[in-house]
Short mmCIF file of C-alpha atoms and ligand atoms in Angstrom, two decimals:
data_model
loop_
_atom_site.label_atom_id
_atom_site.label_comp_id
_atom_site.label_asym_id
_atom_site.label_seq_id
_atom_site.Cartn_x
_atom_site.Cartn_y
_atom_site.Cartn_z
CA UNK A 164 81.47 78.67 113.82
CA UNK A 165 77.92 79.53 114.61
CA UNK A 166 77.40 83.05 116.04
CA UNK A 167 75.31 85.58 115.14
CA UNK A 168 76.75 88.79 114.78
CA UNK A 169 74.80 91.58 117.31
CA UNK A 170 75.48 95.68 117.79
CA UNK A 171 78.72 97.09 117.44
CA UNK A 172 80.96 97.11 120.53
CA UNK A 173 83.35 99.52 119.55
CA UNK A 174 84.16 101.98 116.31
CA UNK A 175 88.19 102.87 115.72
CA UNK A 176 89.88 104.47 113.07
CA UNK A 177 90.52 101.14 110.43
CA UNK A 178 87.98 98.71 111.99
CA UNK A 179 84.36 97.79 113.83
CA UNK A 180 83.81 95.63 117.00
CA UNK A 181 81.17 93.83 117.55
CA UNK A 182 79.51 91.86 119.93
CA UNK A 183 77.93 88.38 119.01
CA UNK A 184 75.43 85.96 121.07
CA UNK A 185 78.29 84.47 122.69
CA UNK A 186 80.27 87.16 124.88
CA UNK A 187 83.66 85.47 124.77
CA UNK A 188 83.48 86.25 121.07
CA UNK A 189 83.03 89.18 118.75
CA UNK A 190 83.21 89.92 115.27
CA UNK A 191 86.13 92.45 113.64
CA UNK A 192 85.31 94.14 110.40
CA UNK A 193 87.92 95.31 108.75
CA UNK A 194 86.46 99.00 107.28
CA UNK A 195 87.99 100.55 104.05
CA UNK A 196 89.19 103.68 106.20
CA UNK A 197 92.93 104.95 106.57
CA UNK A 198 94.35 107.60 108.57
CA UNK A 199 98.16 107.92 109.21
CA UNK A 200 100.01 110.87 111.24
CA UNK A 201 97.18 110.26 114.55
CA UNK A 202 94.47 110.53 112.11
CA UNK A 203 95.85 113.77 110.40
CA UNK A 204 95.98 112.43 107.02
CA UNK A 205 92.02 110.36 105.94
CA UNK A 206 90.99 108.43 103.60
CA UNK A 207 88.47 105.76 101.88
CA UNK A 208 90.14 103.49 99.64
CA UNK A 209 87.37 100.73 98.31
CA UNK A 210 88.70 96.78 99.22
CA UNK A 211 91.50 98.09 101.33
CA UNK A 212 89.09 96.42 104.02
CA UNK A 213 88.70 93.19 102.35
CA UNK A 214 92.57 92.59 101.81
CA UNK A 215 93.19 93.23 105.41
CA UNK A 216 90.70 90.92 106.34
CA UNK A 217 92.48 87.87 104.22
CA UNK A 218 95.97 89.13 105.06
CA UNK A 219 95.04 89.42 108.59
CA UNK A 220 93.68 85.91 108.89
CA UNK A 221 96.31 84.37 107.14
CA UNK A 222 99.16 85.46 109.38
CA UNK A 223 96.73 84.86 112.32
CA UNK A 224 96.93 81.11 110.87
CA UNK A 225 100.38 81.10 109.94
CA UNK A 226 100.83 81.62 114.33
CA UNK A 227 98.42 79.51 115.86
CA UNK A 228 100.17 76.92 113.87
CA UNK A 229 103.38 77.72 115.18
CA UNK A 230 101.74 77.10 118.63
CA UNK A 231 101.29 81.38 119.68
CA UNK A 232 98.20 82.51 121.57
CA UNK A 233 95.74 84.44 119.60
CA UNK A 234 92.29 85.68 119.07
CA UNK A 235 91.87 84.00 116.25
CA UNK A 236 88.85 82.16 115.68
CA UNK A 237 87.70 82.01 112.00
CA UNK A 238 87.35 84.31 108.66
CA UNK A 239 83.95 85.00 109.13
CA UNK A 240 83.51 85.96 105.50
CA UNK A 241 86.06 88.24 103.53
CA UNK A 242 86.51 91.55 105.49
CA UNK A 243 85.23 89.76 109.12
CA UNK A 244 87.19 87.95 110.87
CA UNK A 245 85.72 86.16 114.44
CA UNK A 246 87.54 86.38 117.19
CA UNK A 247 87.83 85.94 121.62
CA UNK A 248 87.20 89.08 122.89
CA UNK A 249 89.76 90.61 125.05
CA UNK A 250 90.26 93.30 127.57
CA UNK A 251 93.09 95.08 125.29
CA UNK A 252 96.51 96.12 126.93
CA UNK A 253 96.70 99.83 125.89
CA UNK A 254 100.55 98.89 124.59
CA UNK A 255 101.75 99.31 120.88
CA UNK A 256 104.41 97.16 120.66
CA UNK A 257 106.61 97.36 117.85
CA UNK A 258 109.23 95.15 116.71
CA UNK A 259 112.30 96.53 114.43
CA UNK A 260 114.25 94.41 112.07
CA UNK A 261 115.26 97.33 110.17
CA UNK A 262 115.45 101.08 110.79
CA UNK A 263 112.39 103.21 108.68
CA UNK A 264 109.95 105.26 109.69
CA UNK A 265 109.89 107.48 113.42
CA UNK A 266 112.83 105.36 114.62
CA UNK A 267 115.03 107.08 112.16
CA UNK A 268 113.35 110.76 112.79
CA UNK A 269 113.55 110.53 116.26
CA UNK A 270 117.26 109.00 116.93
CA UNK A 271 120.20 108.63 115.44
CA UNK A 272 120.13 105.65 112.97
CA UNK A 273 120.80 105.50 109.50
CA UNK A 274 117.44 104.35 107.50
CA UNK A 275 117.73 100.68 106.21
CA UNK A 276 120.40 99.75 108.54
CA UNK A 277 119.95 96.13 110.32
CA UNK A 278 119.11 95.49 114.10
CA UNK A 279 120.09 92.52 115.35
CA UNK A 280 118.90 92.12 117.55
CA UNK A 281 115.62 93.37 116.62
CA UNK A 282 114.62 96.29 118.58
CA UNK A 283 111.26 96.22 120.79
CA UNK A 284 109.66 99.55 121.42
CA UNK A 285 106.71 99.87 123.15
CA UNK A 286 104.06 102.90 122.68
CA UNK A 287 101.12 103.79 125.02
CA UNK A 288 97.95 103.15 122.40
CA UNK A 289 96.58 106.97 123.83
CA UNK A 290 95.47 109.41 121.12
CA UNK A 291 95.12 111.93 123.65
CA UNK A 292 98.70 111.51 124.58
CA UNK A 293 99.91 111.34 121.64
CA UNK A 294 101.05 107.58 121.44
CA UNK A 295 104.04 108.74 123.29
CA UNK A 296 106.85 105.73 123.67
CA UNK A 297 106.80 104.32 127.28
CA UNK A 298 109.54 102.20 129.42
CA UNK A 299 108.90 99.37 131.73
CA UNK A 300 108.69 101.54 134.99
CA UNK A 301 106.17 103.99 133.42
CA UNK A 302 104.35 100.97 132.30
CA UNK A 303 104.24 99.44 135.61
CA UNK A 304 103.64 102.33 137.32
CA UNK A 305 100.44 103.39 135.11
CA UNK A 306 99.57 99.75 136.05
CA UNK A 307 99.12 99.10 132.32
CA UNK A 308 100.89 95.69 132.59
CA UNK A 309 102.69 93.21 135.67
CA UNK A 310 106.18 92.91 135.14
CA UNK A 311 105.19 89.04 134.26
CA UNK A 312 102.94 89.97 131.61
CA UNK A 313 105.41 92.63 130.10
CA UNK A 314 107.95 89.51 130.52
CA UNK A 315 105.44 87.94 128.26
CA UNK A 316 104.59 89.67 125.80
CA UNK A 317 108.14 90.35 124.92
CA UNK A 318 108.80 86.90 124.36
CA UNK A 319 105.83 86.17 122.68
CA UNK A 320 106.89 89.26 120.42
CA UNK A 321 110.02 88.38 119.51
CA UNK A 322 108.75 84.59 118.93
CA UNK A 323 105.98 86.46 116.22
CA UNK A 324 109.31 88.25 114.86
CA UNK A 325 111.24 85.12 113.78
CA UNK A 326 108.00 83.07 112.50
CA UNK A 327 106.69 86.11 110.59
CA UNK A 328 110.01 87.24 109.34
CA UNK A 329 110.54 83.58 107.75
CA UNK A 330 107.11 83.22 106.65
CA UNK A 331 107.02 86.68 104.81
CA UNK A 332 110.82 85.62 103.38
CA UNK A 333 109.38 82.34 102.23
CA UNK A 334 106.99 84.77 100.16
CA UNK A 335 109.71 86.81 98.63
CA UNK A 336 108.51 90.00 101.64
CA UNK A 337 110.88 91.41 103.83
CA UNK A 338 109.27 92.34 107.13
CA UNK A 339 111.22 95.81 108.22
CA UNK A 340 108.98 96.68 111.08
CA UNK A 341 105.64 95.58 112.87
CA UNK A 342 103.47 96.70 115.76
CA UNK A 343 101.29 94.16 117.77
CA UNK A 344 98.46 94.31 120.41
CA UNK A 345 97.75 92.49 123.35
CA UNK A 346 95.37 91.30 125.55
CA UNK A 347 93.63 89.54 128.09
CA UNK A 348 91.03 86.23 127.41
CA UNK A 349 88.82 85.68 130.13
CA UNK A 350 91.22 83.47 132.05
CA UNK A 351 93.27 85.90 131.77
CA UNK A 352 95.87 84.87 130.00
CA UNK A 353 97.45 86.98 127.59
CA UNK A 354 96.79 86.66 123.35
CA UNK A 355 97.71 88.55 120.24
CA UNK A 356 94.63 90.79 119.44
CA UNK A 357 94.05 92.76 116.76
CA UNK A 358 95.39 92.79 112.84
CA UNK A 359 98.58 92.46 111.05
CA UNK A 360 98.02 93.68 107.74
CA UNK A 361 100.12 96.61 105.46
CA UNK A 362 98.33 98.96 107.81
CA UNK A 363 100.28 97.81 110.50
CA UNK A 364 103.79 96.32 109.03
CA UNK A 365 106.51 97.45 106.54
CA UNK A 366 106.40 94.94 103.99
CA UNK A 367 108.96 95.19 101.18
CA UNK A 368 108.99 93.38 97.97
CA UNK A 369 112.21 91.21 98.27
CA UNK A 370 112.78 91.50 94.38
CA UNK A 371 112.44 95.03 93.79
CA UNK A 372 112.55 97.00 97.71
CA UNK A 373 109.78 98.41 97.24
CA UNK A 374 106.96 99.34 99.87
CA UNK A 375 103.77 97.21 99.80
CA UNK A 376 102.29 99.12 102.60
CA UNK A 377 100.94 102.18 104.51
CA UNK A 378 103.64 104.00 103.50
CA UNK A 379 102.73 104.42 100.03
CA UNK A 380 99.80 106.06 101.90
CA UNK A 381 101.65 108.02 104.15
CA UNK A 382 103.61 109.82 101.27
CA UNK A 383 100.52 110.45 99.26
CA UNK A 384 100.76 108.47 96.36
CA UNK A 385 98.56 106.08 94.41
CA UNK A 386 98.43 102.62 94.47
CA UNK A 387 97.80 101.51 98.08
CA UNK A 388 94.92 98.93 97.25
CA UNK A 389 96.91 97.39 94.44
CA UNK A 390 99.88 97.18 96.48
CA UNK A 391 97.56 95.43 99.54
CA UNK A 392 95.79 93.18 97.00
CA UNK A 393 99.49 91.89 96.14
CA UNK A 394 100.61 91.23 99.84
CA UNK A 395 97.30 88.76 99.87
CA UNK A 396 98.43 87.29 96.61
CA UNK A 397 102.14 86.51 97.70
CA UNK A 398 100.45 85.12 101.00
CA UNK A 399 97.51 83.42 100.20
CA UNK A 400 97.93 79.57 99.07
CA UNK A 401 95.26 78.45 96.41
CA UNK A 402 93.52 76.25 99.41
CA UNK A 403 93.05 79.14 101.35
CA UNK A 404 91.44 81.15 98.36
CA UNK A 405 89.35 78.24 97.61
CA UNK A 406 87.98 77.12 100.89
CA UNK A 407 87.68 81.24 102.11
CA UNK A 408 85.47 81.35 98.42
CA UNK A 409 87.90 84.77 97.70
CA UNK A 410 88.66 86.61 94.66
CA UNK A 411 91.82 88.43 94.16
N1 ATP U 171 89.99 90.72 120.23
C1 ATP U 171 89.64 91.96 120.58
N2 ATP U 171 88.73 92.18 121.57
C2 ATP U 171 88.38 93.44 121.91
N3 ATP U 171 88.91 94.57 121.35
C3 ATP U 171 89.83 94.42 120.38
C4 ATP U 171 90.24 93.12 119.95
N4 ATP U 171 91.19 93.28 118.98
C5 ATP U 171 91.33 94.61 118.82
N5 ATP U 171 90.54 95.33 119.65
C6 ATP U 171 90.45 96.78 119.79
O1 ATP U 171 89.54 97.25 118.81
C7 ATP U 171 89.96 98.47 118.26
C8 ATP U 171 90.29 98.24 116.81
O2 ATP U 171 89.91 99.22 116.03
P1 ATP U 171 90.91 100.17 115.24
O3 ATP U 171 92.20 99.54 114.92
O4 ATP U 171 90.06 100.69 114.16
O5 ATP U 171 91.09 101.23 116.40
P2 ATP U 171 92.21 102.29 116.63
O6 ATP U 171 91.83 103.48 115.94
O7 ATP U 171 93.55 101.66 116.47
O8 ATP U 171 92.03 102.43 118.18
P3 ATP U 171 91.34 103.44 119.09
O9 ATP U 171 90.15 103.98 118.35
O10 ATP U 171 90.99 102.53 120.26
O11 ATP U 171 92.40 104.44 119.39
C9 ATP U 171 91.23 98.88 118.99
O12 ATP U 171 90.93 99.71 120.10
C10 ATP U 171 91.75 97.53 119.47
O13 ATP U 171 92.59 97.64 120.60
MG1 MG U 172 94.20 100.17 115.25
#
């Protein structure tokens, strides 16, 4: 695709929007930033940006191909991906296979056991309000959502949750928990925006349990870029690391 990349858009915590000369698209850099516990806990880890980038993509692929709406346009070049801009849904939606993190702080589960069905849980995406969780009246009464899109993006969700569940399984990753955004294109229709990456999904080595994710982060210990860098080896193919010219 031929755009040229123009001023930045927007600045969050992980990643940079910005605008390009065509306004249905922009340009997402993936930055080498983390911050977990609302931004509490900061840090700079070199390439973390770069692996998100690739993972991100990938799993952007891996859906379009299974026929769900995204942003997804292209890799622009490791750590940039290019994608339709949208007028974001301020919704976290998270989707539960099995019980880690907040769920099991906050209620009474026991951590690791199974939901099946998987649980949907949807936050309000408000640092000021501390992403508090929401329920469909509070979400149609902030006038965040119509019931029909909320309809939606439920059963877009839970379509992401069985195609990503099998792809990561078909890559020896279990999938525990994810969150997803939304949003508009300019015909209004609703698409996954965003990333999926470690910074936004429990990913667990199949073989050995362990955590290949922000959680290795969140509990302060080393080895969050190495774990990252093997997510995109377990996901990328050799085609896609040849025609994206990547190293891993
Ligand atoms: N396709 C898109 N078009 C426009 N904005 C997008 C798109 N995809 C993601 N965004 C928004 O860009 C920002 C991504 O940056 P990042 O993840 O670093 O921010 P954040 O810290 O999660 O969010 P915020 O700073 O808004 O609280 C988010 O606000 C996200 O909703
Ligand atoms: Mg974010």
């Amino acid at each position: 695709m031929n755009v040229k990349i123009k001023g930045l858009l927007y600045s969050g915590k992980a990643k940079d929007i910005l605008e390009t000369d065509d306004p249905e698209v922009v340009a997402i850099r993936f930055r080498d930033d983390i911050t977990a516990g609302d931004g509490e806990k900061k840090d700079t880890l070199e390439m973390k940006g770069y692996y998100n980038s690739l993972i991100s993509a990938k799993i952007f692929e891996v859906l379009e191909d299974a026929g769900v709406a995204t942003q997804y346009l292209e890799l622009h070049e490791p750590g940039c991906i290019l994608a339709r801009r949208l007028e974001m849904i301020p919704l976290e939606v998270i989707t539960r296979n099995i019980a880690a993190g907040s769920i099991v702080r906050r209620f009474p589960f026991r951590e690791g056991q199974e939901f099946r069905p998987p649980l949907i849980q949807i936050d309000y995406k408000s640092d000021e309000h501390g992403d508090p969780m929401l329920n469909d009246d509070i979400i149609l009464a902030l006038g965040l959502a119509t019931r029909e899109e909320l309809d939606e993006i439920r059963s877009i969700t839970l379509r992401i949750n069985d195609v990503l569940t099998e792809f990561f399984r078909s890559r020896s990753l279990v999938l525990p928990d994810f969150k997803l955004e939304f949003g508009r294109d300019s015909n209004g229709d609703i698409r996954l925006g965003d990333e999926i990456s470690p910074d936004t999904c429990r990913l667990w080595d199949m073989a050995t349990g362990e955590p290949l994710d922000k959680d290795i982060f969140r509990r302060g210990e080393s080895g969050v870029v190495s774990a990252y860098r093997r997510v995109a080896e377990m996901i990328l193919d050799p085609e896609d690391i040849e025609r994206w010219k990547v190293k891993l």
